[in-house]
Coordinates of C-alpha atoms in Angstrom, one line a residue:
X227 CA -108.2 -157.6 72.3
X228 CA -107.8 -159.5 75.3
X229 CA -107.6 -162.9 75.5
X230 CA -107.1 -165.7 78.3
X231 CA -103.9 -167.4 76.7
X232 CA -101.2 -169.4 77.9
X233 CA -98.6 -171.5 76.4
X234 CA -97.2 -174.4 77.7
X235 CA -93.5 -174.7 78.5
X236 CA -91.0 -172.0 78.7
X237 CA -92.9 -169.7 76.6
X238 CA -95.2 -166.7 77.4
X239 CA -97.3 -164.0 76.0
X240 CA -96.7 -160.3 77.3
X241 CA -98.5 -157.1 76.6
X242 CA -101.4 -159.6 75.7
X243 CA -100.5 -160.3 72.5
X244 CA -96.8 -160.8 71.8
X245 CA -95.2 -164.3 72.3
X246 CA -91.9 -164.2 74.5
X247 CA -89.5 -167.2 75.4
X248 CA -86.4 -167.4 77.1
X249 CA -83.4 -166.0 74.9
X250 CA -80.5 -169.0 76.1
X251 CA -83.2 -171.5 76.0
X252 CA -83.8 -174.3 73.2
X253 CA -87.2 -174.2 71.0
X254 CA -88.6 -177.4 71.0
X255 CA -91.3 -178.7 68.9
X256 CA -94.1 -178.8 70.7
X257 CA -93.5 -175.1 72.5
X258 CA -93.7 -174.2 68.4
X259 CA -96.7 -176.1 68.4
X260 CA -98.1 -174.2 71.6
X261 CA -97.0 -170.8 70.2
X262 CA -99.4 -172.0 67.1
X263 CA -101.9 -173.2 69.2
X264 CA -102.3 -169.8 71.1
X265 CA -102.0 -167.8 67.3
X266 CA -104.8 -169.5 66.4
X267 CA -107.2 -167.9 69.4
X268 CA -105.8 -164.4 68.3
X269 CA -106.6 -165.4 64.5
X270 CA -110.4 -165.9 66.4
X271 CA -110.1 -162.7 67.1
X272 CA -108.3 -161.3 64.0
X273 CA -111.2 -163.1 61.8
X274 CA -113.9 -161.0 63.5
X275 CA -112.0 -157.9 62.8
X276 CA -111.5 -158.8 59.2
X277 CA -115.4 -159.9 58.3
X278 CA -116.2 -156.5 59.9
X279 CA -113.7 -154.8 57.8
X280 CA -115.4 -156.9 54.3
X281 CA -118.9 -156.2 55.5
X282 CA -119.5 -159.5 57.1
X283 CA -121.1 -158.4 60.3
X284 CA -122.7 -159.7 62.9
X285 CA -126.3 -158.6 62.0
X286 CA -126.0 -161.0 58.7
X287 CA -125.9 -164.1 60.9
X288 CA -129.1 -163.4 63.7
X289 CA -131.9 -165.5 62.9
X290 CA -134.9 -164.4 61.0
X291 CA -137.7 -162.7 62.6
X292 CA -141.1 -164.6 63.0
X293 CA -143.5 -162.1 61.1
X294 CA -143.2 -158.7 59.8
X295 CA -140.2 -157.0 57.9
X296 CA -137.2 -158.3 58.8
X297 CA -134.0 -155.5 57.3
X298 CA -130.4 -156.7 57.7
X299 CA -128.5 -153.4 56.5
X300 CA -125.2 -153.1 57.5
X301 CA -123.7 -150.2 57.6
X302 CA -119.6 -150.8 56.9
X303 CA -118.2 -147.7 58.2
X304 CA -114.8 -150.5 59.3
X305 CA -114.5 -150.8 55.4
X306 CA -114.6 -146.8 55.7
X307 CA -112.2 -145.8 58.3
X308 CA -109.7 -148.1 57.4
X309 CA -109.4 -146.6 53.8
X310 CA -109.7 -143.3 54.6
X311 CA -107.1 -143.3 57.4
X312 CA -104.6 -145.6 55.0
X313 CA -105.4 -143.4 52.3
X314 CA -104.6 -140.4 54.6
X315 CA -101.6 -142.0 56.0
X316 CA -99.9 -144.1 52.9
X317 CA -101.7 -142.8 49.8
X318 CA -99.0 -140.3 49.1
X319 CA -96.0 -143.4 49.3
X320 CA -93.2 -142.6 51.4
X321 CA -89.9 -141.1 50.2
X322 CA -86.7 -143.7 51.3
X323 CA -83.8 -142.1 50.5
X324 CA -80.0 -142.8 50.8
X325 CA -77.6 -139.5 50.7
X326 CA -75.2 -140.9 48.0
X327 CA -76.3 -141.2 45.0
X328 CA -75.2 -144.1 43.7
X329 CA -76.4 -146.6 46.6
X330 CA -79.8 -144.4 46.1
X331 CA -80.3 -145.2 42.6
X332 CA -79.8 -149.1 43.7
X333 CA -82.4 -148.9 46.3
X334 CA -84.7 -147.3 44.6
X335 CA -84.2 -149.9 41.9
X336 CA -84.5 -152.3 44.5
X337 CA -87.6 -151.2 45.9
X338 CA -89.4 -150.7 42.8
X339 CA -88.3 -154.2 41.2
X340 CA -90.4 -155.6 44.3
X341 CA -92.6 -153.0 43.9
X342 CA -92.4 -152.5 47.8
X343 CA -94.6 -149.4 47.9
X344 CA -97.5 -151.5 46.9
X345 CA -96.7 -154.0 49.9
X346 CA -95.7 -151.5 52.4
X347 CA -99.6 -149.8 51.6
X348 CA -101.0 -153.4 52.2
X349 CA -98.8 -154.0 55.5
X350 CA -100.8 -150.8 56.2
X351 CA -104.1 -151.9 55.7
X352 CA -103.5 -155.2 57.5
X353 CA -101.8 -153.2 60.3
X354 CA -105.2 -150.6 60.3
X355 CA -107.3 -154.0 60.4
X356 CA -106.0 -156.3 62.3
X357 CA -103.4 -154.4 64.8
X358 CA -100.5 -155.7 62.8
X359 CA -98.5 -157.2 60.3
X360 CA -95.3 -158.8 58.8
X361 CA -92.8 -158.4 56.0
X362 CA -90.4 -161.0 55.2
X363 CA -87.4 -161.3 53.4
X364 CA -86.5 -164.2 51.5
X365 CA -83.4 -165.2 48.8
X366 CA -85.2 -166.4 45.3
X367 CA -83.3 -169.1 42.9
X368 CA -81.2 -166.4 41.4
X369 CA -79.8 -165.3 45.0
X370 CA -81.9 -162.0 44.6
X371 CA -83.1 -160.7 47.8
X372 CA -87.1 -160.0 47.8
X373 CA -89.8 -159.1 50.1
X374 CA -93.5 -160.0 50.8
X375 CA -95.8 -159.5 53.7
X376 CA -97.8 -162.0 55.7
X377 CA -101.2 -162.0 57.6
X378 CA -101.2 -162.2 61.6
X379 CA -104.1 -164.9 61.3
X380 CA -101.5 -167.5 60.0
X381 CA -98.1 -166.0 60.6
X382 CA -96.1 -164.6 64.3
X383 CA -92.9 -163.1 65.4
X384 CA -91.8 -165.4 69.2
X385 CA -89.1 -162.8 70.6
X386 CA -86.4 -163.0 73.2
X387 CA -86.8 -162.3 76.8
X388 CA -84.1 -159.6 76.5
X389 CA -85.1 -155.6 77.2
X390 CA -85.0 -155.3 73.5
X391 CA -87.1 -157.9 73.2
X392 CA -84.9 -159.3 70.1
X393 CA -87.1 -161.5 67.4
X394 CA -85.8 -165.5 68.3
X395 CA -87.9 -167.7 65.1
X396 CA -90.7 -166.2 63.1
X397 CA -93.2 -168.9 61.9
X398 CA -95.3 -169.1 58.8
X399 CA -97.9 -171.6 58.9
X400 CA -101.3 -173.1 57.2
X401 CA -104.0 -175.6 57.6
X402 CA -105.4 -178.3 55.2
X403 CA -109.0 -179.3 54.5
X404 CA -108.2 -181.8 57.2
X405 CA -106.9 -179.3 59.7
X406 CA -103.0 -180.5 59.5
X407 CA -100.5 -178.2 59.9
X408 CA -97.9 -177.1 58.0
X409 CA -95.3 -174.3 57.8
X410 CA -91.8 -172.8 57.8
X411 CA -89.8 -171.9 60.7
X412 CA -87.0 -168.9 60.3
X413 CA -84.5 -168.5 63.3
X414 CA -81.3 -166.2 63.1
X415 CA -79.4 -169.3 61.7
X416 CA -81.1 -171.9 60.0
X417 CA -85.0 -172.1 58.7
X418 CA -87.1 -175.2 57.6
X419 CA -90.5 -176.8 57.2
X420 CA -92.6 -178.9 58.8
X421 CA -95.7 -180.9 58.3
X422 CA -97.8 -182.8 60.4
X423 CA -98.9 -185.3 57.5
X424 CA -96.2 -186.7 57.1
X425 CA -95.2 -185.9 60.9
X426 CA -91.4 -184.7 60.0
X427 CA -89.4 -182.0 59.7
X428 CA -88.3 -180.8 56.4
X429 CA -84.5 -180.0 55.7
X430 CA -82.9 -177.3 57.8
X431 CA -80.6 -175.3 55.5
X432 CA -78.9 -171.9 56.4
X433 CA -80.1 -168.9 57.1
X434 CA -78.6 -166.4 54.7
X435 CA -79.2 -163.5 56.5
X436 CA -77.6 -163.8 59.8
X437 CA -81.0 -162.5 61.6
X438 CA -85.0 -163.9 61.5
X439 CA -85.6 -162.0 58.8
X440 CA -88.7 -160.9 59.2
X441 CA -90.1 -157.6 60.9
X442 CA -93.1 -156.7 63.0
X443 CA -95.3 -153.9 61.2
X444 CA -98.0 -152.3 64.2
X445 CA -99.4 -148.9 64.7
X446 CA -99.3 -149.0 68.7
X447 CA -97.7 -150.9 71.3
X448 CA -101.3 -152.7 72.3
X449 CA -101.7 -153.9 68.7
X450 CA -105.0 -152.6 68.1
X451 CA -106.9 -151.9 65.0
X452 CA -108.1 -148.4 63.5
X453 CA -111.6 -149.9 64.5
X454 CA -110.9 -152.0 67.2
X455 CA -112.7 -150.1 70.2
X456 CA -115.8 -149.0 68.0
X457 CA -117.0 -152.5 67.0
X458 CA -120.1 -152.7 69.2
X459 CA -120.9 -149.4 67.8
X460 CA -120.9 -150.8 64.6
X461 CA -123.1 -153.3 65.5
X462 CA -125.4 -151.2 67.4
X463 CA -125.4 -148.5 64.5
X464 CA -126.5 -151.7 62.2
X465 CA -129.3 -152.5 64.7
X466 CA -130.8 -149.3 64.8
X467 CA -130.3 -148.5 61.1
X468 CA -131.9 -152.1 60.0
X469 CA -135.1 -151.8 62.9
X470 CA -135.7 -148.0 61.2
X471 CA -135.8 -150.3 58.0
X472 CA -138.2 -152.1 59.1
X473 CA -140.6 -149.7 60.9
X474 CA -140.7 -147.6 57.6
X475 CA -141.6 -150.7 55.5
X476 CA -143.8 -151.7 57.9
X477 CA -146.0 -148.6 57.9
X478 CA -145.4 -147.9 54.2
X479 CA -149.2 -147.9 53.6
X480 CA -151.5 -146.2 55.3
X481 CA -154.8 -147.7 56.9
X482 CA -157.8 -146.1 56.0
X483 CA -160.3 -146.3 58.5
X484 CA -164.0 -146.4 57.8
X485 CA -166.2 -146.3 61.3
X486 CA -169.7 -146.2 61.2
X487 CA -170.6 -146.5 57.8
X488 CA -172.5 -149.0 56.3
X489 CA -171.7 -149.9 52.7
X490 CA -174.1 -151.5 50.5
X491 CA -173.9 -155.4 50.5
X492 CA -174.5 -157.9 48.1
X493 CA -176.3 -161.2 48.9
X494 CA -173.8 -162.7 51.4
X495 CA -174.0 -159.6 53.6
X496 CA -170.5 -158.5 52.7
X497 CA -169.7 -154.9 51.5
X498 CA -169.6 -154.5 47.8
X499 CA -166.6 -152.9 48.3
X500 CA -163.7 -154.7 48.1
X501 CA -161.5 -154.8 51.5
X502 CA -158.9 -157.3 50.5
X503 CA -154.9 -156.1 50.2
X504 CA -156.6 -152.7 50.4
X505 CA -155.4 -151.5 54.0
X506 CA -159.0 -150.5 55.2
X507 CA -160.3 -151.2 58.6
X508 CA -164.5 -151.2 58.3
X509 CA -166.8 -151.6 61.1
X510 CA -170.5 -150.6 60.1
X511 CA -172.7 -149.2 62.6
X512 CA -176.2 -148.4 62.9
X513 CA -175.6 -144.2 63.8
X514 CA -174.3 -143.4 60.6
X515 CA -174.6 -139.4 62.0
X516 CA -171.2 -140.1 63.4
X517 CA -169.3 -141.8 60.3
X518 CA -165.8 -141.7 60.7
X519 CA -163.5 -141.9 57.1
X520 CA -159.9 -140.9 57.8
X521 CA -156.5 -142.2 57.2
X522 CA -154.6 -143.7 60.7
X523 CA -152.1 -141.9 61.9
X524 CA -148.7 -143.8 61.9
X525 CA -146.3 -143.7 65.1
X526 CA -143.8 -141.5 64.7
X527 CA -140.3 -142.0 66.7
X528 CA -138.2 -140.3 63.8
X529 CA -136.7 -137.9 65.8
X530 CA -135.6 -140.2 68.8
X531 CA -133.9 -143.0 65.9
X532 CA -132.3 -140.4 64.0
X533 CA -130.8 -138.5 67.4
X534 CA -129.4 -141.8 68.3
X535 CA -127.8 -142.8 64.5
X536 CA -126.8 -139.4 64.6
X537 CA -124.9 -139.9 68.2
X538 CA -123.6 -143.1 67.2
X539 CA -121.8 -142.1 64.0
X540 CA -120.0 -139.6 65.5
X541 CA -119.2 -141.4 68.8
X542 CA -117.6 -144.3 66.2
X543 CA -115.7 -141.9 64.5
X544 CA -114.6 -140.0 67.7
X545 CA -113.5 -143.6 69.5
X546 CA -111.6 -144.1 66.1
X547 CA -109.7 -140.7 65.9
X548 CA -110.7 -140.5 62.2
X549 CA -112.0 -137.7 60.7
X550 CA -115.5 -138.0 58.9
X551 CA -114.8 -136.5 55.3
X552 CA -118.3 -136.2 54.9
X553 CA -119.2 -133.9 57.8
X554 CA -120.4 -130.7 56.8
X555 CA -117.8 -129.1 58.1
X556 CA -115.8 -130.1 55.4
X557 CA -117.5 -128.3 52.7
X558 CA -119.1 -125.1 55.0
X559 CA -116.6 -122.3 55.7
X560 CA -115.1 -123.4 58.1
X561 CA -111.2 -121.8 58.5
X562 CA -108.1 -123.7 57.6
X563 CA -107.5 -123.4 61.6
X564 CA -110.8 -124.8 62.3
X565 CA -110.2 -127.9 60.0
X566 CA -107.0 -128.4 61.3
X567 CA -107.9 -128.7 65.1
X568 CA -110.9 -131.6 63.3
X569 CA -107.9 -133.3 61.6
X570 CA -105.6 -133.1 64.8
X571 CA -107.1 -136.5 66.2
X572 CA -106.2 -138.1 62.9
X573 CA -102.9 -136.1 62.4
X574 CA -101.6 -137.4 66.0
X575 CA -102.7 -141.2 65.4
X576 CA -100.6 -140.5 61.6
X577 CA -98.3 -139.5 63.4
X578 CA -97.7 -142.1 66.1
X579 CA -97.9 -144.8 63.2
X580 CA -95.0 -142.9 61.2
X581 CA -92.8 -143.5 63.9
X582 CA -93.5 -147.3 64.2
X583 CA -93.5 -147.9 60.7
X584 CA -90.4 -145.2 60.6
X585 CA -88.5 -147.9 63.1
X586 CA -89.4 -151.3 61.5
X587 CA -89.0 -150.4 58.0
X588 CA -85.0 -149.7 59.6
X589 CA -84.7 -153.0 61.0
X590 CA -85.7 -154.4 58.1
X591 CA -83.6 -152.9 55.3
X592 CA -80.8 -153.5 58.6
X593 CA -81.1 -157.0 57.3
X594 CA -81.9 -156.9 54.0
X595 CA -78.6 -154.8 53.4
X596 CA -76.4 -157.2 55.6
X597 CA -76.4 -159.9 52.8
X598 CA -75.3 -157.4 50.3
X599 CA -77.2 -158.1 47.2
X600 CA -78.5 -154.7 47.1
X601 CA -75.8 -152.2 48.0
X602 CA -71.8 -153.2 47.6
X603 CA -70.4 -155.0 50.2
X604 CA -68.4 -152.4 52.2
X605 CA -72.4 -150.5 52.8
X606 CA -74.0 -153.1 55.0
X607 CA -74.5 -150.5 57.5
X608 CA -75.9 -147.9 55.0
X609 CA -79.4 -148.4 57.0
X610 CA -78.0 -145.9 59.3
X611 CA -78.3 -143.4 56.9
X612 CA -81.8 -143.9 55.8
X613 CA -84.1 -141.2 55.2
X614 CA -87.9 -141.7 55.5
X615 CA -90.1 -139.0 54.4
X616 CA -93.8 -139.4 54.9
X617 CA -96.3 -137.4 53.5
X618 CA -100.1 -136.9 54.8
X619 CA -102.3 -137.7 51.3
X620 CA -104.1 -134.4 51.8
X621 CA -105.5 -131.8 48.7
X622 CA -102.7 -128.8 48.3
X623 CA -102.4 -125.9 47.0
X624 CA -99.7 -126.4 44.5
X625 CA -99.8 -122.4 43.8
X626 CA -99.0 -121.9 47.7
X627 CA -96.6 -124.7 47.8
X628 CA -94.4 -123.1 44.6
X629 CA -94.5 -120.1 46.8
X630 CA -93.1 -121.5 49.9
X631 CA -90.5 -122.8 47.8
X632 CA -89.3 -119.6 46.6
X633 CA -89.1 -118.2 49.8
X634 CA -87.0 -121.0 50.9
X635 CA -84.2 -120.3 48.6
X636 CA -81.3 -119.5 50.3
X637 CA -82.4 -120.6 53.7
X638 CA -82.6 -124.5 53.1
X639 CA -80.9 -126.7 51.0
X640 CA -82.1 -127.7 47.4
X641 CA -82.6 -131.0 48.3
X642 CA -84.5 -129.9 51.5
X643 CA -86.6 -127.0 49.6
X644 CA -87.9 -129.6 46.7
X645 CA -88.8 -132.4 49.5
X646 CA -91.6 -129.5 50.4
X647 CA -93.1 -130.1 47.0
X648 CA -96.0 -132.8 47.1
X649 CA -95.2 -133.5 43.3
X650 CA -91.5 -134.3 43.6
X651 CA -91.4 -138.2 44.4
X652 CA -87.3 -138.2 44.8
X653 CA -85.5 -134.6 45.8
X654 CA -82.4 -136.5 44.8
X655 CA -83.3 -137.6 41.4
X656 CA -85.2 -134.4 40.7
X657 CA -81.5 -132.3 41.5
X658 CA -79.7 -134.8 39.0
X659 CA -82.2 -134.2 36.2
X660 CA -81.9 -130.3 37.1
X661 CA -77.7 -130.8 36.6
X662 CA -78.1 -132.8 33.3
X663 CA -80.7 -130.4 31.9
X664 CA -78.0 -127.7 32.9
X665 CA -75.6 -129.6 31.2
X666 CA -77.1 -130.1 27.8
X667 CA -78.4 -126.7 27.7
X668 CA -74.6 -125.8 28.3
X669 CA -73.5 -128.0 25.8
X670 CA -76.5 -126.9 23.3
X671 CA -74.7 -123.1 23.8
X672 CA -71.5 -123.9 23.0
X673 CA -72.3 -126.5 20.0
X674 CA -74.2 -123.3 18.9
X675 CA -71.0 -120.3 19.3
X676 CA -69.0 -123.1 17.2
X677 CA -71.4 -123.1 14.2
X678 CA -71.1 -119.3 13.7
X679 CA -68.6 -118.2 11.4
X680 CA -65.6 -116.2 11.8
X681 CA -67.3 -113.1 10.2
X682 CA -70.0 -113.8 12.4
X683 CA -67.6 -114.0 15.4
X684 CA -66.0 -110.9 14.5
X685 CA -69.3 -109.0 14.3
X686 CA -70.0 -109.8 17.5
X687 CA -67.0 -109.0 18.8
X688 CA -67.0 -105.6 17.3
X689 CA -70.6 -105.5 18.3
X690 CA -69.3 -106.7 22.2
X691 CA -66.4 -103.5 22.3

């Protein structure tokens, strides 16, 4: 996506798409209005992207044809790729893990209270579909940290002009039926609203978290969509799809030609037979030796339209780096090799993402820790010690994966050796329910010695020498 932007004032755009301003320098209102401004030509873009990605395409809108069949079939493979690659990449949800156990059990009850796996798969999506996307943290009315995400089209990140490129205000906006703005602003100190109706600034109040706490989600440095560079071949793929459409409807029905043949009449000297919605060409002729009754041939440029569907469905899913599920490949014989080396695209794009997503998801439990609501005071820098475990959402073998295990014991750790199990959500947890089964099967034994008597103790001790 590139776009012809600039912003007015100190501010600037870099990379093409991220928004940059001085780091010792003042926002001012109207360089917030600029930075919105300029959003709003990206959201141009981002709205194309997410019609694709609905089925809204471009072949829908093009005017209707004078005469003849006019087919508007569109063929979604955005809707397609998107899934399948955020399927492949977040269907199995990550594992985020802390090392002790009892700041683990309190982030994992803090992620599922704001059922954060859910959100994290649809900062996913919108990162597949639009290039990127936004969580937020925010304090509710009982001082309880939560978490949300937010669209590109109505919602940025403006970051320093630093190396690090530090985030300086993130800014959440929205338009009326009227087109007036309004919207909340979030620096590293203070945040507040604003709205253009009533053309003031809402109150400022403190920011609780010490940092703009919000965090830039993406699965490349350019920003770019899963589907980004294969949108004209969507469109084309539509075209030639829909004009196939309408060449077969067009010669659905044969014409039957009758040449030099004279039918009977009746008194206005037109054949008895009836011609009418009856696809027949007749032309009588006095020479009825050479009669001609046959069916037309239709034209037939099958093989050229289905060469060139053919080429661009795989030329979509090549430029994409996703893996067509449907090929045949997939269900011939081909070897586990074989399949890998049509996966490796796919694999090395997963793999890219994981360590974007890997990064951001730090920062932001950095600052969701730091106003210790979660963990105990003394562990606001426990998102150091964050494990992230993603798994591709592949089919397994959970025969071959129980016998990986095995051979692992004794090499690994436990807590290593059950993270190569697909069905064991939390290593950690699964150890602790391990010891506690241990433990009541322990106490179960020696509940059970007590209950024998002390004839049956001494037969068994006889029995024992």
């Amino acid at each position: 996506m590139i776009i012809d932007i600039t912003v007015m004032g100190k501010g600037s755009i870099i990379n093409g798409t991220t928004f940059v301003f001085p780091k010792d320098a003042d926002l001012t209102a109207d360089e917030i209005r600029s930075f919105i401004s300029a959003n709003d030509e990206f959201a141009k873009e981002y709205d194309k992207k997410w019609q694709m990605y609905i089925g809204n395409h471009a072949i829908l809108h093009k005017n209707a044809k004078d005469h003849g069949p006019d087919n508007k079939l569109v063929n979604n493979l955005a809707h397609y790729i998107v899934e399948t690659f955020n399927g492949y990449f977040m269907g199995i949800p990550p594992k985020i893990t802390l090392d002790d156990d009892t700041d683990n059990e309190k982030l994992q009850q803090w992620n599922d209270t704001n059922s954060f796996q859910d959100k994290l798969n649809e900062i996913s999506k919108q990162a597949d579909v639009y290039g990127r996307s936004i969580a937020f943290l925010f304090q509710n009315e009982n001082s309880e940290t939560g978490v949300a995400y937010s669209s590109p089209m109505n919602s940025f990140i403006i970051y320093d002009d630093s190396v690090l490129h530090e985030p300086l205000a993130f800014v959440r906006y929205t338009r009326d039926k009227n087109n007036i703005l309004s919207g909340q602003i979030y620096t590293a100190t203070e945040q507040y609203s604003f709205d253009e109706s009533a053309n003031k600034v809402g109150e400022v109040s403190d920011n609780q978290f010490g940092q703009v706490p919000a965090v830039e989600f993406f699965d490349n440095e350019e920003r770019q969509g899963v589907f980004e560079n294969a949108m004209t071949l969507i469109d084309a793929l539509n075209n030639v799809v829909s004009q196939k459409a309408n060449q077969v409807e067009y010669f659905d029905n044969g014409y039957l030609s009758m040449l030099g043949l004279n039918l009977d009449e009746d008194n206005d000297g037109k054949p008895e037979f009836n011609l009418d919605g009856n696809q027949i060409i007749y032309s009588p002729d006095a020479d009825a030796t050479n009669a001609k009754v046959e069916f037309l041939a239709k034209p037939d440029g099958d093989n050229m339209q289905e060469h060139l569907t053919d080429r661009l469905i795989n030329t979509i899913y090549q430029v994409c780096m996703v893996a067509n599920l449907n090929d045949d490949s997939f269900s011939g014989n081909s070897s586990g090799v074989a399949l890998q080396y049509k996966l490796l695209p796919m694999k090395n794009m997963a793999a890219n993402k994981e360590r974007k997503f890997t990064q951001a998801l730090r920062k932001l439990y950095k600052i969701a820790f730091g106003v210790e609501t979660i963990l105990d005071t003394t562990k606001t820098e426990a998102w150091q010690d964050l494990k992230f475990q993603f798994t591709r959402n592949l089919p397994v073998n959970l025969a071959d994966e129980a016998s990986t295990a095995k051979d692992l014991v004794g090499l690994v750790s436990q807590e290593t050796l059950l993270s190569t199990l697909s069905f064991v959500d939390d290593a950690k947890n699964e150890i602790k329910r391990m010891k506690e089964e241990q433990q009541e099967q322990i106490k179960s034994s020696l509940e059970a010695t007590n209950n024998i008597t002390d004839q049956q103790k001494v037969g068994v001790d006889d029995g024992e020498e």
